[in-house]
Amino acid sequence: MIINKLKISLALVISLVLVLAVFGAWSVQSVLAAAGDVTWEGAETVDLSSPDMNLTIALGSTAESIIYNTGTVVPTLASGDVFTISTAAAGTIAVSPTTGVVITCNSSTIDTAVITATGSQAYTITPTTTACSYLAPSGGGGGYIDTTPPTNTSISINNGDLSVTSTTVTLTLGATGASNVMLSNDSSFTSGAWVSYTTPKTWTLSGSDGLKTVYAKFKDSSGNVSTAISDTITLGATTTTGGLTTTTTTTTDTTGTTSTTTLGAYSGLLKKGSSGTNVSKMQEVLLDLGYNLGSWGADGSFGGMTVTAIKAYQTSKSLTADGIVGPATWASLQTSSGTTTPATTTTDTTASTSGYVFSGSTPLKVGSKGTEVTELQTLLNGVSLGCGTADGVFGTKTSSCVKAFQILKNLTADGIVGSATRAELNKL
């Protein structure tokens, strides 16, 4: 008599379940262990609970054994076994290891994995409810489709220094799975080019003294590109006196510079986020007077570079350097437009008056502890941001406090004290 192996296997499973149930040893796993290859004589639906979704094992799939967990399916295949599994609805499948694995996404965003074993191997199949990315057919052979960009990306200028006196700096880069990197002094990556990913790299900062930002994004061999990241550093002379760090930034207007742009009558407050003709006219005056607006120029959009230029102009005219164009600043710009501006040199000197210099290179974030965290909490409490007890432990309350400070300083509000936030703290 010929006995079907699959029926024997199912009988073994039923017996095993009964024994485990009696002794209270039944777990969240459901196990099917065959005395030889199992062949699926029909499609099987696998109901997972975390995530709450269904998978379908295809007719004709073979495996030595299979384990069903709450969120994964783990078949063990012998050499020559072919196992096919797909999401029952839109979703994504990941398989580890990837050897012998072909994953495809159809136009209905159903993800299907076909595993062809070349030796005895257990494969962990992990699905998610995120719809897969459908790629239109373009010919050629199959294979594992990599859609994950480089991860764990990082960039540090001069090992986290707050300031530098030379435009030549060293960038320390980090990325997992990257083959190329693109660097730029502006967020649009103007004139940027992909180069081989190596670290460290020598880089040249652009423009005159002031706060500088360097941007980086990474690409892997499959062409997946990461989200752009950045780091900042202040370009200008730095001295240390009595335990306080002082950064001096000097801006010089060109002698004999003439603005040929004429401003009309004041028609309302202009600030970061404003746009329109009055903004572009104001920017034209600033450019005529020698102020740097980066690659944006007079684009009619009041952004960060325009704020910096307005602050420098206001300082040169003994106005309140708030980066906002009100009646007084507009009237001054009106006076400057259509005239020759004499050479002026302005010096913006900032120092930490708290008696403590935030000079470390390691970012402070949730989980950080020590003296620098205590000083951070004390300083922010002193400007009424309410960090609570200065206990030297960086918790969620301190993170919220740092985010509030970053918003006030027009920084990225991520609650992490990096080089840009340290620079602003040292100005208090």
XYZ file of C-alpha atoms in Angstrom:
428
model
C 0.000 0.000 0.000
C 1.301 3.481 -0.885
C 0.887 6.025 1.948
C 0.713 9.745 1.137
C 3.509 11.550 3.040
C 1.497 14.702 3.485
C -1.349 12.816 5.174
C 1.202 11.216 7.545
C 2.594 14.676 8.286
C -0.814 16.112 9.082
C -1.534 13.183 11.384
C 1.740 13.838 13.183
C 0.847 17.505 13.591
C -2.594 16.702 15.038
C -1.007 14.309 17.509
C 1.638 16.874 18.432
C -1.003 19.568 19.020
C -2.981 17.301 21.314
C 0.103 16.391 23.367
C 1.231 20.025 23.689
C -2.253 21.151 24.640
C -2.421 18.557 27.442
C 0.880 19.699 28.931
C 0.223 23.448 28.389
C 3.215 23.797 26.058
C 1.412 25.165 23.009
C 3.068 28.418 21.828
C 2.276 31.150 19.333
C 3.936 29.037 16.612
C 2.169 26.512 14.425
C 4.566 23.855 13.132
C 4.286 21.473 10.208
C 7.221 19.025 10.152
C 7.170 16.427 7.381
C 9.021 13.125 7.242
C 10.331 14.199 3.827
C 9.271 16.853 1.309
C 5.796 18.364 1.611
C 4.108 19.183 -1.681
C 1.200 21.639 -1.671
C -1.598 19.975 -3.637
C -3.595 23.194 -3.547
C -3.068 26.865 -2.695
C -2.961 27.510 1.056
C -3.948 30.749 2.818
C -1.776 31.721 5.797
C -3.517 34.075 8.256
C -0.986 36.200 10.175
C -1.882 38.355 13.163
C 1.093 40.753 13.304
C 0.776 42.245 10.775
C -2.892 41.387 10.252
C -2.698 40.086 6.699
C -2.951 36.925 4.603
C -0.306 35.190 2.508
C -0.888 32.552 -0.170
C 1.384 29.533 -0.649
C 1.128 28.466 -4.304
C 0.056 25.077 -5.637
C 3.064 22.852 -6.261
C 5.343 24.477 -3.684
C 7.679 22.062 -1.895
C 9.517 22.200 1.415
C 11.030 19.880 4.001
C 9.130 21.627 6.813
C 7.504 24.954 7.610
C 6.894 27.067 10.717
C 4.066 29.630 10.940
C 4.726 32.453 13.428
C 2.484 35.432 14.236
C 4.307 37.648 11.761
C 6.614 35.388 9.715
C 6.631 32.155 7.762
C 9.800 30.021 7.908
C 10.019 27.144 5.386
C 13.063 24.862 5.351
C 13.907 23.822 1.794
C 16.098 21.013 0.473
C 18.188 21.352 -2.645
C 15.897 21.578 -5.668
C 12.801 22.624 -3.701
C 10.811 25.520 -5.137
C 8.584 27.490 -2.761
C 6.262 30.258 -3.977
C 4.428 32.636 -1.618
C 2.613 35.917 -2.242
C 0.612 38.566 -0.429
C -3.143 38.022 -0.748
C -3.629 41.798 -1.080
C -1.331 44.772 -1.601
C 1.808 44.305 0.438
C 5.537 43.715 0.505
C 7.529 40.541 1.154
C 11.107 40.364 2.427
C 13.076 37.093 2.440
C 16.249 36.282 4.309
C 18.647 35.016 3.083
C 18.214 36.306 -0.478
C 20.153 33.544 -2.252
C 17.934 31.938 -4.882
C 15.130 34.412 -4.200
C 13.227 36.321 -6.885
C 10.693 38.891 -5.656
C 8.326 40.579 -8.099
C 5.522 43.087 -7.686
C 2.621 43.047 -10.136
C 0.456 45.947 -11.263
C -1.997 45.201 -8.409
C 0.923 45.650 -5.939
C 0.768 41.961 -5.011
C 4.279 40.896 -3.993
C 5.407 37.363 -4.879
C 8.541 35.569 -3.749
C 9.839 32.482 -5.567
C 12.557 30.624 -3.645
C 14.660 28.025 -5.478
C 16.890 26.194 -3.003
C 20.410 25.104 -3.962
C 20.997 23.411 -0.620
C 19.254 22.774 2.670
C 18.288 26.203 4.030
C 15.660 27.820 6.256
C 14.188 31.045 4.823
C 12.491 33.701 6.955
C 9.639 35.362 5.073
C 8.544 38.688 6.605
C 5.578 40.536 5.040
C 4.290 44.072 5.599
C 1.042 45.777 4.577
C 2.981 48.487 2.709
C 2.209 48.204 -1.008
C 5.169 47.073 -3.069
C 6.558 49.218 -5.909
C 5.461 47.964 -9.309
C 8.162 48.060 -11.968
C 6.992 47.875 -15.566
C 8.676 45.013 -17.503
C 11.811 46.062 -19.355
C 13.170 42.702 -20.548
C 16.189 40.827 -19.278
C 16.470 38.192 -16.588
C 15.002 38.012 -13.129
C 16.564 38.345 -9.718
C 16.139 39.903 -6.324
C 14.920 43.498 -6.710
C 16.647 45.918 -4.357
C 14.491 48.958 -3.566
C 16.116 49.979 -0.265
C 18.342 53.100 -0.313
C 21.494 53.373 1.824
C 20.762 53.590 5.557
C 22.489 54.952 8.687
C 23.645 58.021 6.758
C 25.686 60.714 8.513
C 27.935 63.704 7.824
C 30.220 65.654 10.156
C 32.279 68.736 9.289
C 35.734 68.819 10.930
C 34.642 66.190 13.472
C 31.841 68.378 14.821
C 33.819 71.613 15.321
C 31.622 74.671 15.843
C 33.728 77.038 13.747
C 36.599 77.134 11.281
C 38.808 79.883 9.844
C 39.577 78.180 6.520
C 37.153 77.309 3.714
C 38.896 73.921 3.363
C 37.298 71.373 5.684
C 37.223 67.604 6.214
C 33.930 65.733 5.886
C 33.463 62.472 7.785
C 30.732 60.481 6.052
C 28.772 57.394 7.030
C 26.314 55.154 5.177
C 25.380 51.484 5.046
C 25.117 49.998 1.547
C 26.351 53.103 -0.325
C 28.545 53.015 -3.412
C 28.403 56.717 -4.332
C 27.895 60.060 -2.633
C 26.934 63.550 -3.857
C 28.029 66.639 -1.897
C 26.899 70.243 -2.216
C 26.945 73.606 -0.499
C 23.238 74.091 -1.276
C 20.173 71.941 -0.746
C 19.378 71.845 -4.476
C 22.737 70.114 -5.155
C 23.506 72.631 -7.890
C 26.396 71.325 -10.035
C 26.560 68.264 -7.765
C 28.080 65.058 -9.148
C 28.121 61.450 -7.973
C 31.557 60.297 -6.814
C 32.762 57.077 -5.197
C 31.752 56.785 -1.570
C 34.866 57.034 0.582
C 35.491 58.768 3.876
C 36.880 61.187 4.921
C 36.703 63.697 2.047
C 38.217 67.161 1.685
C 35.632 69.839 0.879
C 35.623 73.602 0.173
C 33.005 75.823 1.809
C 31.444 78.530 -0.331
C 30.919 82.245 0.117
C 32.001 84.646 2.832
C 32.116 84.266 6.611
C 29.017 83.029 8.411
C 27.090 79.830 9.098
C 27.821 77.260 6.377
C 25.868 74.114 5.502
C 27.168 71.099 3.585
C 24.637 68.624 2.172
C 25.122 64.953 1.270
C 23.056 62.163 -0.237
C 24.082 58.581 -0.919
C 23.349 56.064 -3.692
C 23.737 52.275 -3.821
C 24.721 50.041 -6.751
C 21.037 49.534 -7.649
C 20.497 53.279 -8.043
C 18.500 53.796 -4.832
C 19.150 57.284 -3.395
C 18.911 58.234 0.279
C 17.271 61.330 1.731
C 19.643 64.314 1.831
C 21.319 65.113 5.158
C 23.467 68.053 6.249
C 25.812 69.503 8.853
C 26.722 73.099 9.665
C 29.790 75.028 10.792
C 30.530 78.709 11.302
C 33.201 80.185 9.021
C 35.080 82.978 10.838
C 37.856 83.727 13.343
C 37.486 82.010 16.735
C 39.258 82.920 19.950
C 38.975 81.736 23.549
C 39.019 84.194 26.433
C 38.386 83.385 30.083
C 36.829 80.032 29.261
C 34.361 81.547 26.765
C 34.422 80.910 23.038
C 33.998 83.977 20.819
C 33.312 83.694 17.084
C 33.945 86.826 15.038
C 32.361 87.082 11.601
C 33.405 90.004 9.423
C 31.395 91.258 6.450
C 32.789 93.918 4.115
C 30.727 95.849 1.563
C 32.515 96.636 -1.700
C 33.646 100.258 -1.962
C 31.734 102.176 -4.568
C 28.962 99.588 -4.942
C 25.897 101.165 -6.536
C 22.375 99.794 -6.405
C 20.495 100.650 -9.561
C 17.250 99.187 -8.178
C 14.654 101.647 -6.902
C 12.323 100.575 -4.108
C 8.783 101.877 -3.959
C 6.812 102.925 -0.887
C 6.661 100.605 2.132
C 3.616 98.353 1.808
C 3.904 95.896 4.678
C 6.168 93.704 6.785
C 8.464 91.271 4.941
C 9.920 88.241 6.736
C 10.910 84.621 6.230
C 8.206 82.972 4.130
C 7.152 86.194 2.357
C 7.225 86.261 -1.440
C 6.454 88.534 -4.349
C 7.711 91.564 -6.234
C 8.681 93.585 -3.145
C 10.840 90.678 -1.924
C 12.612 90.349 -5.283
C 13.217 94.123 -5.464
C 14.650 94.093 -1.930
C 16.878 91.144 -2.882
C 18.125 93.012 -5.969
C 19.188 95.905 -3.728
C 21.005 93.502 -1.392
C 22.799 91.874 -4.329
C 23.772 95.302 -5.702
C 25.239 96.149 -2.297
C 27.352 92.991 -2.336
C 25.371 90.692 -0.031
C 25.393 86.961 -0.723
C 22.067 85.289 -1.519
C 23.598 82.023 -2.704
C 22.356 80.303 -5.858
C 18.799 81.580 -5.277
C 19.557 85.224 -6.055
C 16.588 87.584 -6.382
C 13.979 84.830 -6.665
C 11.221 86.688 -4.826
C 11.190 84.158 -1.974
C 12.232 85.292 1.515
C 14.335 82.315 2.680
C 17.203 81.638 5.057
C 19.883 83.301 2.921
C 17.768 86.454 2.674
C 17.309 86.473 6.462
C 21.095 86.254 6.919
C 21.717 89.042 4.398
C 19.088 91.320 5.979
C 20.591 90.767 9.443
C 24.030 91.702 8.114
C 22.597 94.812 6.445
C 20.699 95.819 9.593
C 23.864 95.433 11.666
C 25.791 97.653 9.227
C 23.102 100.330 9.583
C 22.800 100.051 13.404
C 19.274 98.686 13.076
C 17.763 95.857 15.124
C 19.249 92.750 13.473
C 16.121 90.567 13.514
C 16.105 89.579 9.829
C 12.658 91.176 9.373
C 12.075 94.054 6.960
C 9.845 96.566 8.704
C 9.378 100.299 8.010
C 12.830 101.300 9.355
C 14.757 98.678 7.368
C 12.736 99.387 4.227
C 13.384 103.114 4.534
C 17.107 102.421 4.941
C 17.096 100.169 1.856
C 15.271 102.917 -0.042
C 18.075 105.304 0.893
C 20.675 102.763 -0.248
C 18.959 102.018 -3.554
C 20.157 104.077 -6.469
C 23.132 105.364 -4.405
C 26.774 104.535 -3.895
C 27.418 102.769 -0.606
C 30.769 103.455 1.095
C 32.886 100.545 2.271
C 31.739 99.249 5.654
C 33.074 96.484 7.825
C 30.771 94.925 10.408
C 31.788 92.519 13.105
C 29.289 90.132 14.662
C 30.813 88.823 17.876
C 28.929 86.161 19.789
C 29.904 84.429 22.974
C 28.415 82.146 25.536
C 27.678 84.255 28.600
C 26.572 81.240 30.595
C 30.154 80.430 31.626
C 30.046 77.053 29.836
C 31.136 76.271 26.261
C 29.277 73.513 24.410
C 32.210 72.183 22.423
C 31.690 68.405 22.338
C 31.433 66.582 19.008
C 29.010 63.858 20.129
C 25.342 64.848 19.617
C 23.264 65.125 22.792
C 19.936 63.283 22.537
C 17.486 61.170 24.517
C 19.570 58.795 26.626
C 22.613 61.099 26.944
C 23.889 61.800 30.453
C 26.543 63.910 32.134
C 27.804 67.400 32.843
C 27.062 68.785 29.388
C 23.415 67.697 29.677
C 23.178 69.394 33.092
C 24.632 72.623 31.632
C 22.204 72.379 28.693
C 19.201 72.030 31.001
C 20.398 74.861 33.245
C 20.965 77.193 30.293
C 17.585 76.508 28.669
C 15.803 76.866 32.010
C 17.497 80.263 32.261
C 15.735 81.411 29.083
C 12.336 80.183 30.370
C 12.004 77.103 28.178
C 11.116 74.875 31.148
C 13.353 71.818 30.998
C 12.587 70.887 34.585
C 15.225 69.743 37.069
C 18.788 69.964 35.714
C 19.597 66.356 36.586
C 22.032 65.591 33.763
C 19.704 63.030 32.172
C 18.489 63.803 28.630
C 14.883 62.611 28.655
C 11.786 63.384 26.598
C 11.161 66.638 28.490
C 14.663 67.878 27.680
C 14.128 66.825 24.066
C 10.929 68.904 23.893
C 12.787 71.824 25.456
C 15.551 71.571 22.830
C 12.949 71.428 20.040
C 11.401 74.673 21.333
C 14.834 76.318 21.328
C 15.531 75.074 17.785
C 12.229 76.504 16.542
C 13.125 79.874 18.050
C 16.476 79.768 16.228
C 15.035 78.558 12.887
C 16.870 75.232 13.201
C 15.610 71.767 12.340
C 13.472 70.868 15.363
C 14.678 67.294 15.909
C 15.396 67.580 19.647
C 19.048 66.605 19.099
C 21.895 68.947 20.079
C 24.277 68.813 17.113
C 26.842 71.328 15.898
C 24.270 73.920 14.692
C 22.324 73.852 17.961
C 25.572 74.015 19.971
C 26.567 77.122 18.009
C 23.294 78.831 18.955
C 23.577 77.750 22.604
C 27.022 79.336 22.788
C 25.468 82.654 21.737
C 23.243 82.813 24.826
